[in-house]
Amino acid sequence: MLQQGYAIELYFDPALENQVLKAWNVLARRQISTQLIEIESRPHITLFSAPSVDPSKLENIIKAFSTKQEPFPLSFSAIGSFSNDNDILFLTPTPTVSLLQFHSQLCDMMKKEGIEIGEEHRPESWVPYCAVAEKVPRTRVAEGFCVLRDLKLPVSGYAVDIGLVEFSPVREVFSFVLGSNVEV
């Protein structure tokens, strides 16, 4: 059963996005996981997720929010995994003040508009990560880690835009460049 819902995602500059895509492709070639490619995802950090939301309400919030923000540096400095139902391998960004404030300010703006923030996306419990593989068979997790170690971390770049997607498969509803009100 495919999971359904909406997510607000933070996207990267093309060079950083390509570094993440490189990891996706190597993991796919090694047949460790092709899930993110199959669902047509884009490299990102999830800022918020919910089974149902009003996209037009979120569009107004995110448009207003993105105009007040500037692109900021991101550096993926570690690899990790969640051993839940999805068995995810991910890159972890260094938790900079810029990233944590960005997320916290977005949550504050959403709460003011009456949007409920689930436990895993509240600022005090949020774990920022960029998935590089999902549904990894348990017997292949160690091999996945070895592949990711070859990435030569840290990989650095910038957070440059924010968008809303519907899933699964992933379909972008809208996205905005940080620091402007231009829809991408």
mmCIF file of C-alpha atoms in Angstrom:
data_model
loop_
_atom_site.group_PDB
_atom_site.id
_atom_site.type_symbol
_atom_site.label_atom_id
_atom_site.label_comp_id
_atom_site.label_asym_id
_atom_site.label_seq_id
_atom_site.Cartn_x
_atom_site.Cartn_y
_atom_site.Cartn_z
ATOM 1 C CA MET A 1 0.000 0.000 0.000
ATOM 2 C CA LEU A 2 1.480 3.330 -1.048
ATOM 3 C CA GLN A 3 1.480 6.041 1.579
ATOM 4 C CA GLN A 4 -0.637 9.075 0.654
ATOM 5 C CA GLY A 5 -0.322 12.639 1.853
ATOM 6 C CA TYR A 6 1.417 15.982 1.507
ATOM 7 C CA ALA A 7 4.875 17.197 2.472
ATOM 8 C CA ILE A 8 6.646 20.547 2.583
ATOM 9 C CA GLU A 9 10.137 19.995 1.237
ATOM 10 C CA LEU A 10 13.335 22.038 1.243
ATOM 11 C CA TYR A 11 15.308 21.794 -2.018
ATOM 12 C CA PHE A 12 18.987 22.295 -2.835
ATOM 13 C CA ASP A 13 21.081 24.091 -5.416
ATOM 14 C CA PRO A 14 21.769 21.996 -8.561
ATOM 15 C CA ALA A 15 25.317 20.983 -7.546
ATOM 16 C CA LEU A 16 24.229 19.662 -4.139
ATOM 17 C CA GLU A 17 21.153 18.022 -5.657
ATOM 18 C CA ASN A 18 23.432 16.220 -8.137
ATOM 19 C CA GLN A 19 25.617 14.912 -5.284
ATOM 20 C CA VAL A 20 22.523 13.354 -3.700
ATOM 21 C CA LEU A 21 21.290 11.996 -7.051
ATOM 22 C CA LYS A 22 24.700 10.376 -7.514
ATOM 23 C CA ALA A 23 24.088 8.420 -4.284
ATOM 24 C CA TRP A 24 20.569 7.437 -5.430
ATOM 25 C CA ASN A 25 21.959 6.168 -8.731
ATOM 26 C CA VAL A 26 24.781 4.130 -7.178
ATOM 27 C CA LEU A 27 22.350 2.538 -4.708
ATOM 28 C CA ALA A 28 19.991 1.773 -7.623
ATOM 29 C CA ARG A 29 22.786 0.253 -9.750
ATOM 30 C CA ARG A 30 23.786 -1.958 -6.807
ATOM 31 C CA GLN A 31 20.091 -2.934 -6.511
ATOM 32 C CA ILE A 32 20.014 -1.784 -2.878
ATOM 33 C CA SER A 33 17.063 0.590 -3.444
ATOM 34 C CA THR A 34 15.315 2.245 -6.392
ATOM 35 C CA GLN A 35 12.312 3.459 -4.378
ATOM 36 C CA LEU A 36 13.027 7.235 -4.483
ATOM 37 C CA ILE A 37 13.621 7.119 -8.246
ATOM 38 C CA GLU A 38 10.456 5.046 -8.799
ATOM 39 C CA ILE A 39 8.193 7.424 -6.878
ATOM 40 C CA GLU A 40 9.760 10.362 -8.805
ATOM 41 C CA SER A 41 11.013 12.121 -5.716
ATOM 42 C CA ARG A 42 13.562 14.948 -5.754
ATOM 43 C CA PRO A 43 16.422 15.263 -3.225
ATOM 44 C CA HIS A 44 15.089 17.197 -0.244
ATOM 45 C CA ILE A 45 14.731 17.633 3.508
ATOM 46 C CA THR A 46 11.136 17.154 4.728
ATOM 47 C CA LEU A 47 10.021 20.084 6.873
ATOM 48 C CA PHE A 48 6.414 18.950 7.444
ATOM 49 C CA SER A 49 4.172 16.090 6.409
ATOM 50 C CA ALA A 50 0.488 15.274 6.909
ATOM 51 C CA PRO A 51 -2.049 12.833 5.460
ATOM 52 C CA SER A 52 -4.289 15.717 4.359
ATOM 53 C CA VAL A 53 -3.979 19.509 4.164
ATOM 54 C CA ASP A 54 -5.516 22.405 2.268
ATOM 55 C CA PRO A 55 -2.914 23.101 -0.454
ATOM 56 C CA SER A 56 -4.196 26.629 -1.169
ATOM 57 C CA LYS A 57 -3.896 27.595 2.512
ATOM 58 C CA LEU A 58 -0.343 26.222 2.585
ATOM 59 C CA GLU A 59 0.513 28.009 -0.652
ATOM 60 C CA ASN A 60 -0.293 31.383 0.918
ATOM 61 C CA ILE A 61 1.756 30.561 4.032
ATOM 62 C CA ILE A 62 4.766 29.229 2.108
ATOM 63 C CA LYS A 63 4.724 32.080 -0.409
ATOM 64 C CA ALA A 64 4.762 34.662 2.421
ATOM 65 C CA PHE A 65 7.383 32.652 4.344
ATOM 66 C CA SER A 66 9.740 32.149 1.378
ATOM 67 C CA THR A 67 9.874 35.888 0.585
ATOM 68 C CA LYS A 68 11.253 36.572 4.094
ATOM 69 C CA GLN A 69 13.981 33.912 3.790
ATOM 70 C CA GLU A 70 17.285 33.819 1.944
ATOM 71 C CA PRO A 71 19.105 30.775 0.558
ATOM 72 C CA PHE A 72 21.376 29.383 3.266
ATOM 73 C CA PRO A 73 24.331 26.974 3.415
ATOM 74 C CA LEU A 74 23.716 23.272 3.974
ATOM 75 C CA SER A 75 26.318 20.610 4.600
ATOM 76 C CA PHE A 76 25.564 16.895 4.751
ATOM 77 C CA SER A 77 28.164 15.617 7.170
ATOM 78 C CA ALA A 78 26.963 12.171 8.307
ATOM 79 C CA ILE A 79 25.041 9.115 7.159
ATOM 80 C CA GLY A 80 22.361 7.351 9.147
ATOM 81 C CA SER A 81 19.353 5.076 9.056
ATOM 82 C CA PHE A 82 15.890 4.758 10.504
ATOM 83 C CA SER A 83 15.021 1.132 11.128
ATOM 84 C CA ASN A 84 11.268 1.594 10.997
ATOM 85 C CA ASP A 85 8.839 0.170 8.456
ATOM 86 C CA ASN A 86 10.561 2.005 5.593
ATOM 87 C CA ASP A 87 14.199 1.121 6.427
ATOM 88 C CA ILE A 88 15.576 4.466 5.234
ATOM 89 C CA LEU A 89 19.227 5.367 4.629
ATOM 90 C CA PHE A 90 19.911 9.096 4.728
ATOM 91 C CA LEU A 91 22.396 11.948 4.786
ATOM 92 C CA THR A 92 22.256 14.154 7.863
ATOM 93 C CA PRO A 93 22.771 17.900 7.546
ATOM 94 C CA THR A 94 24.896 19.663 10.123
ATOM 95 C CA PRO A 95 22.198 21.176 12.395
ATOM 96 C CA THR A 96 23.084 24.841 11.879
ATOM 97 C CA VAL A 97 21.214 27.738 13.465
ATOM 98 C CA SER A 98 20.064 28.734 9.943
ATOM 99 C CA LEU A 99 18.438 25.360 9.283
ATOM 100 C CA LEU A 100 16.855 25.021 12.733
ATOM 101 C CA GLN A 101 15.509 28.596 12.719
ATOM 102 C CA PHE A 102 14.160 28.173 9.190
ATOM 103 C CA HIS A 103 12.183 25.109 10.274
ATOM 104 C CA SER A 104 11.060 26.651 13.563
ATOM 105 C CA GLN A 105 9.840 29.871 11.885
ATOM 106 C CA LEU A 106 7.903 27.857 9.289
ATOM 107 C CA CYS A 107 6.222 25.839 12.068
ATOM 108 C CA ASP A 108 5.352 29.045 13.964
ATOM 109 C CA MET A 109 3.760 30.531 10.846
ATOM 110 C CA MET A 110 1.755 27.361 10.202
ATOM 111 C CA LYS A 111 0.568 27.141 13.838
ATOM 112 C CA LYS A 112 -0.647 30.763 13.650
ATOM 113 C CA GLU A 113 -2.807 29.676 10.707
ATOM 114 C CA GLY A 114 -4.233 26.773 12.702
ATOM 115 C CA ILE A 115 -2.285 23.977 11.019
ATOM 116 C CA GLU A 116 -1.523 21.074 13.328
ATOM 117 C CA ILE A 117 2.158 20.056 13.372
ATOM 118 C CA GLY A 118 2.654 16.337 14.013
ATOM 119 C CA GLU A 119 5.093 15.185 16.705
ATOM 120 C CA GLU A 120 7.916 14.205 14.318
ATOM 121 C CA HIS A 121 7.956 17.655 12.665
ATOM 122 C CA ARG A 122 7.754 19.835 15.791
ATOM 123 C CA PRO A 123 10.933 21.875 16.284
ATOM 124 C CA GLU A 124 11.776 20.143 19.584
ATOM 125 C CA SER A 125 11.675 16.631 18.070
ATOM 126 C CA TRP A 126 12.396 17.134 14.331
ATOM 127 C CA VAL A 127 15.295 15.138 12.882
ATOM 128 C CA PRO A 128 16.386 16.772 9.609
ATOM 129 C CA TYR A 129 17.553 14.290 6.991
ATOM 130 C CA CYS A 130 17.799 13.756 3.237
ATOM 131 C CA ALA A 131 16.701 10.251 2.252
ATOM 132 C CA VAL A 132 18.988 8.470 -0.205
ATOM 133 C CA ALA A 133 17.312 5.041 -0.052
ATOM 134 C CA GLU A 134 13.970 3.722 1.192
ATOM 135 C CA LYS A 135 12.734 0.173 1.725
ATOM 136 C CA VAL A 136 16.287 -1.136 1.995
ATOM 137 C CA PRO A 137 16.267 -4.874 2.745
ATOM 138 C CA ARG A 138 17.807 -5.410 6.200
ATOM 139 C CA THR A 139 20.430 -7.690 4.682
ATOM 140 C CA ARG A 140 21.646 -4.827 2.441
ATOM 141 C CA VAL A 141 21.814 -1.952 4.987
ATOM 142 C CA ALA A 142 25.527 -2.484 5.737
ATOM 143 C CA GLU A 143 26.346 -2.489 2.015
ATOM 144 C CA GLY A 144 24.319 0.706 1.633
ATOM 145 C CA PHE A 145 26.414 2.360 4.353
ATOM 146 C CA CYS A 146 29.607 1.313 2.547
ATOM 147 C CA VAL A 147 28.360 2.853 -0.703
ATOM 148 C CA LEU A 148 27.486 6.113 1.081
ATOM 149 C CA ARG A 149 30.874 6.275 2.814
ATOM 150 C CA ASP A 150 32.411 6.549 -0.667
ATOM 151 C CA LEU A 151 30.571 9.876 -1.124
ATOM 152 C CA LYS A 152 33.418 11.721 0.617
ATOM 153 C CA LEU A 153 31.358 13.672 3.127
ATOM 154 C CA PRO A 154 30.777 16.444 3.826
ATOM 155 C CA VAL A 155 28.945 17.485 0.665
ATOM 156 C CA SER A 156 27.912 21.112 0.798
ATOM 157 C CA GLY A 157 25.725 23.588 -1.015
ATOM 158 C CA TYR A 158 22.668 25.735 -0.394
ATOM 159 C CA ALA A 159 18.988 25.403 0.430
ATOM 160 C CA VAL A 160 17.388 27.432 -2.369
ATOM 161 C CA ASP A 161 13.679 26.689 -2.609
ATOM 162 C CA ILE A 162 10.719 25.261 -0.736
ATOM 163 C CA GLY A 163 7.710 23.438 -2.095
ATOM 164 C CA LEU A 164 4.653 21.324 -1.421
ATOM 165 C CA VAL A 165 4.341 17.839 -2.865
ATOM 166 C CA GLU A 166 1.549 15.306 -2.902
ATOM 167 C CA PHE A 167 2.582 11.643 -2.654
ATOM 168 C CA SER A 168 2.825 8.813 -3.683
ATOM 169 C CA PRO A 169 3.959 8.997 -6.481
ATOM 170 C CA VAL A 170 5.447 12.423 -5.834
ATOM 171 C CA ARG A 171 3.771 15.330 -7.618
ATOM 172 C CA GLU A 172 4.881 18.877 -6.966
ATOM 173 C CA VAL A 173 1.934 21.150 -6.163
ATOM 174 C CA PHE A 174 4.050 24.359 -6.073
ATOM 175 C CA SER A 175 7.469 25.643 -5.038
ATOM 176 C CA PHE A 176 9.014 29.048 -4.361
ATOM 177 C CA VAL A 177 12.576 30.341 -4.530
ATOM 178 C CA LEU A 178 13.831 31.543 -1.151
ATOM 179 C CA GLY A 179 14.142 35.329 -0.992
ATOM 180 C CA SER A 180 11.559 36.053 -3.673
ATOM 181 C CA ASN A 181 7.901 35.381 -4.363
ATOM 182 C CA VAL A 182 8.673 33.764 -7.695
ATOM 183 C CA GLU A 183 7.021 30.384 -8.180
ATOM 184 C CA VAL A 184 9.476 27.876 -9.614
#
